[in-house]
Short mmCIF file of C-alpha atoms in Angstrom, two decimals:
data_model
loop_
_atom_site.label_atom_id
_atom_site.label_comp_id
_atom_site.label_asym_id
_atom_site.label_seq_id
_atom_site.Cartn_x
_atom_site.Cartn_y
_atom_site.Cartn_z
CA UNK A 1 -12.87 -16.16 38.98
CA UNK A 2 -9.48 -15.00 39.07
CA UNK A 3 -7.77 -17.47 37.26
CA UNK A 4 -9.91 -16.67 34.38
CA UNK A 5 -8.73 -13.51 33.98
CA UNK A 6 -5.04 -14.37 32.63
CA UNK A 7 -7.36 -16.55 29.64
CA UNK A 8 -9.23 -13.80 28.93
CA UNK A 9 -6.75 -11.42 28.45
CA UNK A 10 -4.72 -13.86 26.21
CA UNK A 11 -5.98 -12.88 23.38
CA UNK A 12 -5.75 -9.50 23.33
CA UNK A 13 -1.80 -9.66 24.66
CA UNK A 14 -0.83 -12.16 22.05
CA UNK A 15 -2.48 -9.67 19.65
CA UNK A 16 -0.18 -6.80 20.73
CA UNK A 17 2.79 -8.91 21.03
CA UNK A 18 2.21 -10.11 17.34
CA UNK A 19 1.68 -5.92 16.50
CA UNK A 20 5.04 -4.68 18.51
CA UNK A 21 7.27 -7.29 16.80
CA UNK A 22 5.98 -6.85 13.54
CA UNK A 23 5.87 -2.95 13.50
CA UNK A 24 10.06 -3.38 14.91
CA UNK A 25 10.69 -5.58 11.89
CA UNK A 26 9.34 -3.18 9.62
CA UNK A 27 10.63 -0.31 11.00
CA UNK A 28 13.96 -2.03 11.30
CA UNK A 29 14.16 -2.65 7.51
CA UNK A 30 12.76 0.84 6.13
CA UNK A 31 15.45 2.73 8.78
CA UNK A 32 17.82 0.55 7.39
CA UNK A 33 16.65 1.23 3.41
CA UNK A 34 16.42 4.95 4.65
CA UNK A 35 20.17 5.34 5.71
CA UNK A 36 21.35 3.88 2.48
CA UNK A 37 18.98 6.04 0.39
CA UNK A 38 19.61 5.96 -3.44
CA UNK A 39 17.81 3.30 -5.57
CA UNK A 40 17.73 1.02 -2.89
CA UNK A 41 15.43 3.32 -0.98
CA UNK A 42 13.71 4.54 -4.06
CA UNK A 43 12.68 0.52 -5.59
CA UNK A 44 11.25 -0.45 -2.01
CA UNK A 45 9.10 2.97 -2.28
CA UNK A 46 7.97 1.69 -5.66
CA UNK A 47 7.26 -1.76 -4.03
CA UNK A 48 5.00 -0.85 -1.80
CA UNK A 49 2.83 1.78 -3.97
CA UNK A 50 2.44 -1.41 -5.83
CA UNK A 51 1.44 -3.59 -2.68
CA UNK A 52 -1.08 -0.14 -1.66
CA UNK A 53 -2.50 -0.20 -5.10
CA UNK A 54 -3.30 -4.01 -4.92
CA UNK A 55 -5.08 -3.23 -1.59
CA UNK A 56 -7.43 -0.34 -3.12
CA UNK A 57 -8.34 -2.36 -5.89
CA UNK A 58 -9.10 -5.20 -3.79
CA UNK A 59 -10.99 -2.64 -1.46
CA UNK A 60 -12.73 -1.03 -3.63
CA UNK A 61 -13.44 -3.19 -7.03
CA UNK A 62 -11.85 -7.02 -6.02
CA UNK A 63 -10.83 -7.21 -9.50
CA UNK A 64 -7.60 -6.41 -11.57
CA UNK A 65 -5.80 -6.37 -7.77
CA UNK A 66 -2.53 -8.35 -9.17
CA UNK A 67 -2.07 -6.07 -12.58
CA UNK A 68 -2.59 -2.91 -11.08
CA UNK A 69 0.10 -3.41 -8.78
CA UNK A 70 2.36 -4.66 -11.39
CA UNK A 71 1.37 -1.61 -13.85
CA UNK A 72 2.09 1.13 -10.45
CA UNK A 73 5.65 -0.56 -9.61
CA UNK A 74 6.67 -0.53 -13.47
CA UNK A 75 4.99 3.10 -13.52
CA UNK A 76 7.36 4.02 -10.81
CA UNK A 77 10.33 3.07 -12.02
CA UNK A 78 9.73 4.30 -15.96
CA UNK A 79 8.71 7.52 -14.39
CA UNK A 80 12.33 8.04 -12.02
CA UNK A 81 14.03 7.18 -15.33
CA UNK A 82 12.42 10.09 -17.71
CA UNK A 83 14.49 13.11 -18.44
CA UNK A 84 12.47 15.36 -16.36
CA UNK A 85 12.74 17.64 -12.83
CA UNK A 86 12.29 14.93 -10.35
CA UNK A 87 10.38 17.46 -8.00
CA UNK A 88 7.76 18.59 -11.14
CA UNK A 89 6.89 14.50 -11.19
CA UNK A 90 6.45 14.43 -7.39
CA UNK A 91 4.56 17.89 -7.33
CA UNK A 92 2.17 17.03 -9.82
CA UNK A 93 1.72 13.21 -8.14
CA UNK A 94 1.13 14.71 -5.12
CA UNK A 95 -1.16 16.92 -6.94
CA UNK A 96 -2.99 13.85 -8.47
CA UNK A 97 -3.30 11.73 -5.54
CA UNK A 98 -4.94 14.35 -3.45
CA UNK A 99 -7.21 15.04 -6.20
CA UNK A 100 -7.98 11.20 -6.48
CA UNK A 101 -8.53 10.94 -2.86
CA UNK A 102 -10.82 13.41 -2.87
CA UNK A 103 -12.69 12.44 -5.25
CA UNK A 104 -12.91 8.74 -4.74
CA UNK A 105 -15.91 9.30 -1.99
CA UNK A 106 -18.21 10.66 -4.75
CA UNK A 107 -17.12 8.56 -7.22
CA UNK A 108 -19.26 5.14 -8.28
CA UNK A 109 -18.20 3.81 -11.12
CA UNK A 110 -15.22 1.18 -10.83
CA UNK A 111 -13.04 2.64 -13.39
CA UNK A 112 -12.73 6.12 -11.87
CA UNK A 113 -12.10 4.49 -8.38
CA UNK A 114 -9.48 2.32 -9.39
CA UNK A 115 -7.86 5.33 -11.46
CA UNK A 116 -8.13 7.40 -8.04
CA UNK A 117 -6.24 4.66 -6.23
CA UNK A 118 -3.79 4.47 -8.75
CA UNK A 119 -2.86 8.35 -7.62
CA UNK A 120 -3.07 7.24 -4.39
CA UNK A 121 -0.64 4.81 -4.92
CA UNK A 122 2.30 6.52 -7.12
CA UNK A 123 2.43 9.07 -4.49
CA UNK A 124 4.98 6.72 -2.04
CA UNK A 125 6.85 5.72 -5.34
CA UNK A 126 7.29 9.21 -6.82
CA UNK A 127 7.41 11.75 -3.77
CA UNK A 128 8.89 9.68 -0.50
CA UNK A 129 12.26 9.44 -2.76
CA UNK A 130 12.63 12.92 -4.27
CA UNK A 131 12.00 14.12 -0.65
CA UNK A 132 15.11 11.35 0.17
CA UNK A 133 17.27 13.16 -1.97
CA UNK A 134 17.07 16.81 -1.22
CA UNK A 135 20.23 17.79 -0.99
CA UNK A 136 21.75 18.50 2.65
CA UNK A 137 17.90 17.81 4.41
CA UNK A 138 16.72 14.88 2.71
CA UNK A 139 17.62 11.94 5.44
CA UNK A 140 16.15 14.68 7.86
CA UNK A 141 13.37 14.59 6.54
CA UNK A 142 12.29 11.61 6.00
CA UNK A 143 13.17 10.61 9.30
CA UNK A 144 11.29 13.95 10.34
CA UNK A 145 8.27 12.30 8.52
CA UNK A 146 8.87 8.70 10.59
CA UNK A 147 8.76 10.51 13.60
CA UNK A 148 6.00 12.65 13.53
CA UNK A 149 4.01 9.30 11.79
CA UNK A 150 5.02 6.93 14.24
CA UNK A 151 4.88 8.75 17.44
CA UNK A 152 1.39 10.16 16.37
CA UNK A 153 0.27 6.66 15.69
CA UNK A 154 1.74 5.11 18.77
CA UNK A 155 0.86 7.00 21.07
CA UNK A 156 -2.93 8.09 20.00
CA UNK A 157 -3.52 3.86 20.25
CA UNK A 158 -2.30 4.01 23.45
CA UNK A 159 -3.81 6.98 25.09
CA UNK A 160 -6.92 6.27 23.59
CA UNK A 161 -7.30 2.83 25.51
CA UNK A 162 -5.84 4.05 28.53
CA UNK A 163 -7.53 7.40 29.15
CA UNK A 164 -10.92 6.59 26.79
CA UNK A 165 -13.48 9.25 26.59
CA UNK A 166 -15.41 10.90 23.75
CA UNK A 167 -15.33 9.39 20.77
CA UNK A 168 -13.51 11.05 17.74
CA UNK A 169 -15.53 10.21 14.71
CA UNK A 170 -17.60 7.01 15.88
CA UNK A 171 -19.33 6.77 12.22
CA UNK A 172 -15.96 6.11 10.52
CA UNK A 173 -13.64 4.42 13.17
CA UNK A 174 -15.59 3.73 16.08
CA UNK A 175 -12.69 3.06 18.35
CA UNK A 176 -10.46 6.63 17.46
CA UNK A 177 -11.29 9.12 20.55
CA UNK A 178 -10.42 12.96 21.37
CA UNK A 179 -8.02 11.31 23.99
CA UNK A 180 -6.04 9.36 21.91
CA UNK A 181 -6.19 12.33 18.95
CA UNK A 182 -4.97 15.02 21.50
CA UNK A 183 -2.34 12.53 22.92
CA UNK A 184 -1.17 11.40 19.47
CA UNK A 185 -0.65 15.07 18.77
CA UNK A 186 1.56 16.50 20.94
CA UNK A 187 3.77 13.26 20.91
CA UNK A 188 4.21 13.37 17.14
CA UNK A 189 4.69 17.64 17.24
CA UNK A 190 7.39 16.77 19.85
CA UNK A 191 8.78 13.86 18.19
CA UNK A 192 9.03 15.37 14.88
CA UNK A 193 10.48 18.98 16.35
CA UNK A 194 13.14 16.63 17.81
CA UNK A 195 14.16 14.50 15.30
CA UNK A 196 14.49 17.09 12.71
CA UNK A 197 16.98 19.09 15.23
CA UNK A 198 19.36 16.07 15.94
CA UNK A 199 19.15 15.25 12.56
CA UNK A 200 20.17 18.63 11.46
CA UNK A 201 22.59 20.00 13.98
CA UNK A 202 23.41 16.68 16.04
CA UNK A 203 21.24 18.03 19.39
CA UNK A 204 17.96 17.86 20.59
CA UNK A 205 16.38 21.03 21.01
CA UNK A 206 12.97 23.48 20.22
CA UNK A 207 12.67 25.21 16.67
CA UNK A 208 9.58 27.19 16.00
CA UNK A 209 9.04 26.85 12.56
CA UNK A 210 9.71 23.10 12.95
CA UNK A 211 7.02 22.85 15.75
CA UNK A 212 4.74 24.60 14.04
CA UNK A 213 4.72 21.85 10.67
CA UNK A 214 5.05 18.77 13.13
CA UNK A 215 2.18 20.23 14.54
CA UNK A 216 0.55 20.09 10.97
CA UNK A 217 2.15 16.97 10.08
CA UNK A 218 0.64 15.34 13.04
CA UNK A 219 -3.16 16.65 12.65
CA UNK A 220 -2.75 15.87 9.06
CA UNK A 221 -1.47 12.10 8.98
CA UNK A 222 -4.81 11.69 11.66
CA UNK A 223 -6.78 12.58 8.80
CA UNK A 224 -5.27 10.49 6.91
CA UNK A 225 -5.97 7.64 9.16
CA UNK A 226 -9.50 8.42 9.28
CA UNK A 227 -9.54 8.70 5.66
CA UNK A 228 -9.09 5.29 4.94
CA UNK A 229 -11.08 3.84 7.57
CA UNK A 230 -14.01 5.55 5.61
CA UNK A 231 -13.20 3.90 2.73
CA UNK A 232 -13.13 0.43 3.83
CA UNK A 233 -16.17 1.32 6.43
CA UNK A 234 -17.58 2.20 2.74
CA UNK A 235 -17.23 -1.47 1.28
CA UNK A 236 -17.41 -3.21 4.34
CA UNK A 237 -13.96 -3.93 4.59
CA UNK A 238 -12.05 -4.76 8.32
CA UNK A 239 -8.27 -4.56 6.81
CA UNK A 240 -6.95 -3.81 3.44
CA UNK A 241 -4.99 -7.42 3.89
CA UNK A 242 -3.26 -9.26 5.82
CA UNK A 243 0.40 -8.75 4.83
CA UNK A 244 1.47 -7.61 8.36
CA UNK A 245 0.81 -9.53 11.18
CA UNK A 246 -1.09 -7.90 13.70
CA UNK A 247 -1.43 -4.54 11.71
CA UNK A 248 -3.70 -5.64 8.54
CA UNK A 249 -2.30 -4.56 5.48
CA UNK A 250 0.57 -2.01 4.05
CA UNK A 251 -2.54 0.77 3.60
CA UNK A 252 -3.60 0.49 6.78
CA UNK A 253 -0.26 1.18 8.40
CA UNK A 254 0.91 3.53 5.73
CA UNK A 255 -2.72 6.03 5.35
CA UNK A 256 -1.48 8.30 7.85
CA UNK A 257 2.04 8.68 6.38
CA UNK A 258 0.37 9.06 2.74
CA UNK A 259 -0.96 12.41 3.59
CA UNK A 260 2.28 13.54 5.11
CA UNK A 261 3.81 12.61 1.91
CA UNK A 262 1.26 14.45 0.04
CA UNK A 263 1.35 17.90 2.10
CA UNK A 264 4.86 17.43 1.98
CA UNK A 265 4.90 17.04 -2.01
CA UNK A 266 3.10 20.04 -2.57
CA UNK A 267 4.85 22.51 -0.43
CA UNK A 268 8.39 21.01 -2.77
CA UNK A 269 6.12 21.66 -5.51
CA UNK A 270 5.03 25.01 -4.61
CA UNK A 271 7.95 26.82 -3.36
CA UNK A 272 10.59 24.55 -5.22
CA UNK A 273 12.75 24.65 -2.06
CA UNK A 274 14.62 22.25 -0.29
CA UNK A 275 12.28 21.87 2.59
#
């Protein structure tokens, strides 16, 4: 009986393994895109809204996957090139995608879905680099925005399995629970109230005003997590692909971070500051 045990837990260890080195790799390349900013930063942004509008379109329709990623990458680039305030095109993106995502659960009809992914989408190509280039706060903040993603989603998956309990909301992702919400929480608020102090002043320490929108931050990318497992629950989908080994696809990983992006669009928008 016991030496079954190491064969039964295979599976599930090689499935980690294969998640931790693939989430390193990734984060290894964005952190490295993200130091170097510019149009580097801002054409791998575009990339993947076109890899996150491929995977809606072969959620939600399984046709025109290919084209609409094609026609959201060139989007993103003609629309960085126009004459125009660069935080007007990211307020009223992040204006559009929320408005898309929000609709997209009452919507039927193909054409409006795939038009609401296509917000979706442009929102990682149009506000992720504006926020990049605010001047004096912009590498803050997007590493801010890492932080408060990553930690969140790290350590939710893990206090979830170790602690169990309660389930969050078992009708859209049967395996999220209060433990793993709560725990995800107050590792991104820290994470994120860290971050943004040793980014800015080159110490760790405790800002209020900081704790208070990591707290937000954190609650918020959750949602967005839970978001998108209710639209693939909705057309019985497991993973948007299979582009990352271990993880599914770019929307799975990056549905939490989207409505970071988003919140974080429209404050720019709304108060036209520099965050």
């Amino acid at each position: 009986m016991n030496e079954s045990l190491p064969a039964a837990s295979a599976p599930g260890a090689s499935e980690l393994k294969r998640r931790v080195v693939s989430a390193l790799v990734l984060a290894a390349v964005v952190l490295a895109v993200t130091l170097w900013g510019g149009w580097p930063f801002r054409l791998l942004w575009v990339l993947v809204a076109g890899i996150v509008a491929y995977e809606w379109f072969s959620i939600v329709s399984r046709a025109n996957a290919i084209a609409a990623g094609a026609s959201v990458v060139a989007a993103g680039i003609v629309l960085a090139m126009l004459p125009i305030s660069s935080v007007a095109v990211a307020g009223v993106t992040a204006v559009a995608a929320l408005v898309g995502a929000l609709a997209a659960p009452f919507v039927r009809a193909r054409l409006p879905l795939e038009l609401c992914g296509v917000a979706y989408a442009l929102a990682f190509a149009m506000v992720t680099p504006v926020l990049r280039d605010r001047p004096a706060v912009g590498l803050a903040l997007i590493l801010w925005s890492f932080a408060v993603v990553w930690l969140t989603d790290i350590a939710a998956y893990f206090t979830g399995r170790k602690l169990g309990g309660p389930k969050l909301m078992p009708r859209v992702s049967p395996k999220k629970t209060w433990s793993g919400a709560i725990g995800g929480t107050l590792a991104g608020t820290i994470a994120g109230t860290l971050i943004w102090s040793w980014a800015t002043t080159g110490a760790f320490g405790l800002n209020g005003r900081v704790l208070a929108a990591s707290l937000v931050a954190s609650i918020v990318s959750q949602a967005g997590d839970l978001y998108e497992s209710a639209l693939k629950r909705r057309f019985d989908t497991k993973d948007s692909s299979g582009l990352i080994p271990g993880h599914g696809g770019f929307l799975d990983r990056l549905d939490g971070y989207w409505a970071v992006l988003v919140l974080s669009g429209l404050a720019l928008f709304a108060f036209h500051i520099d965050l």
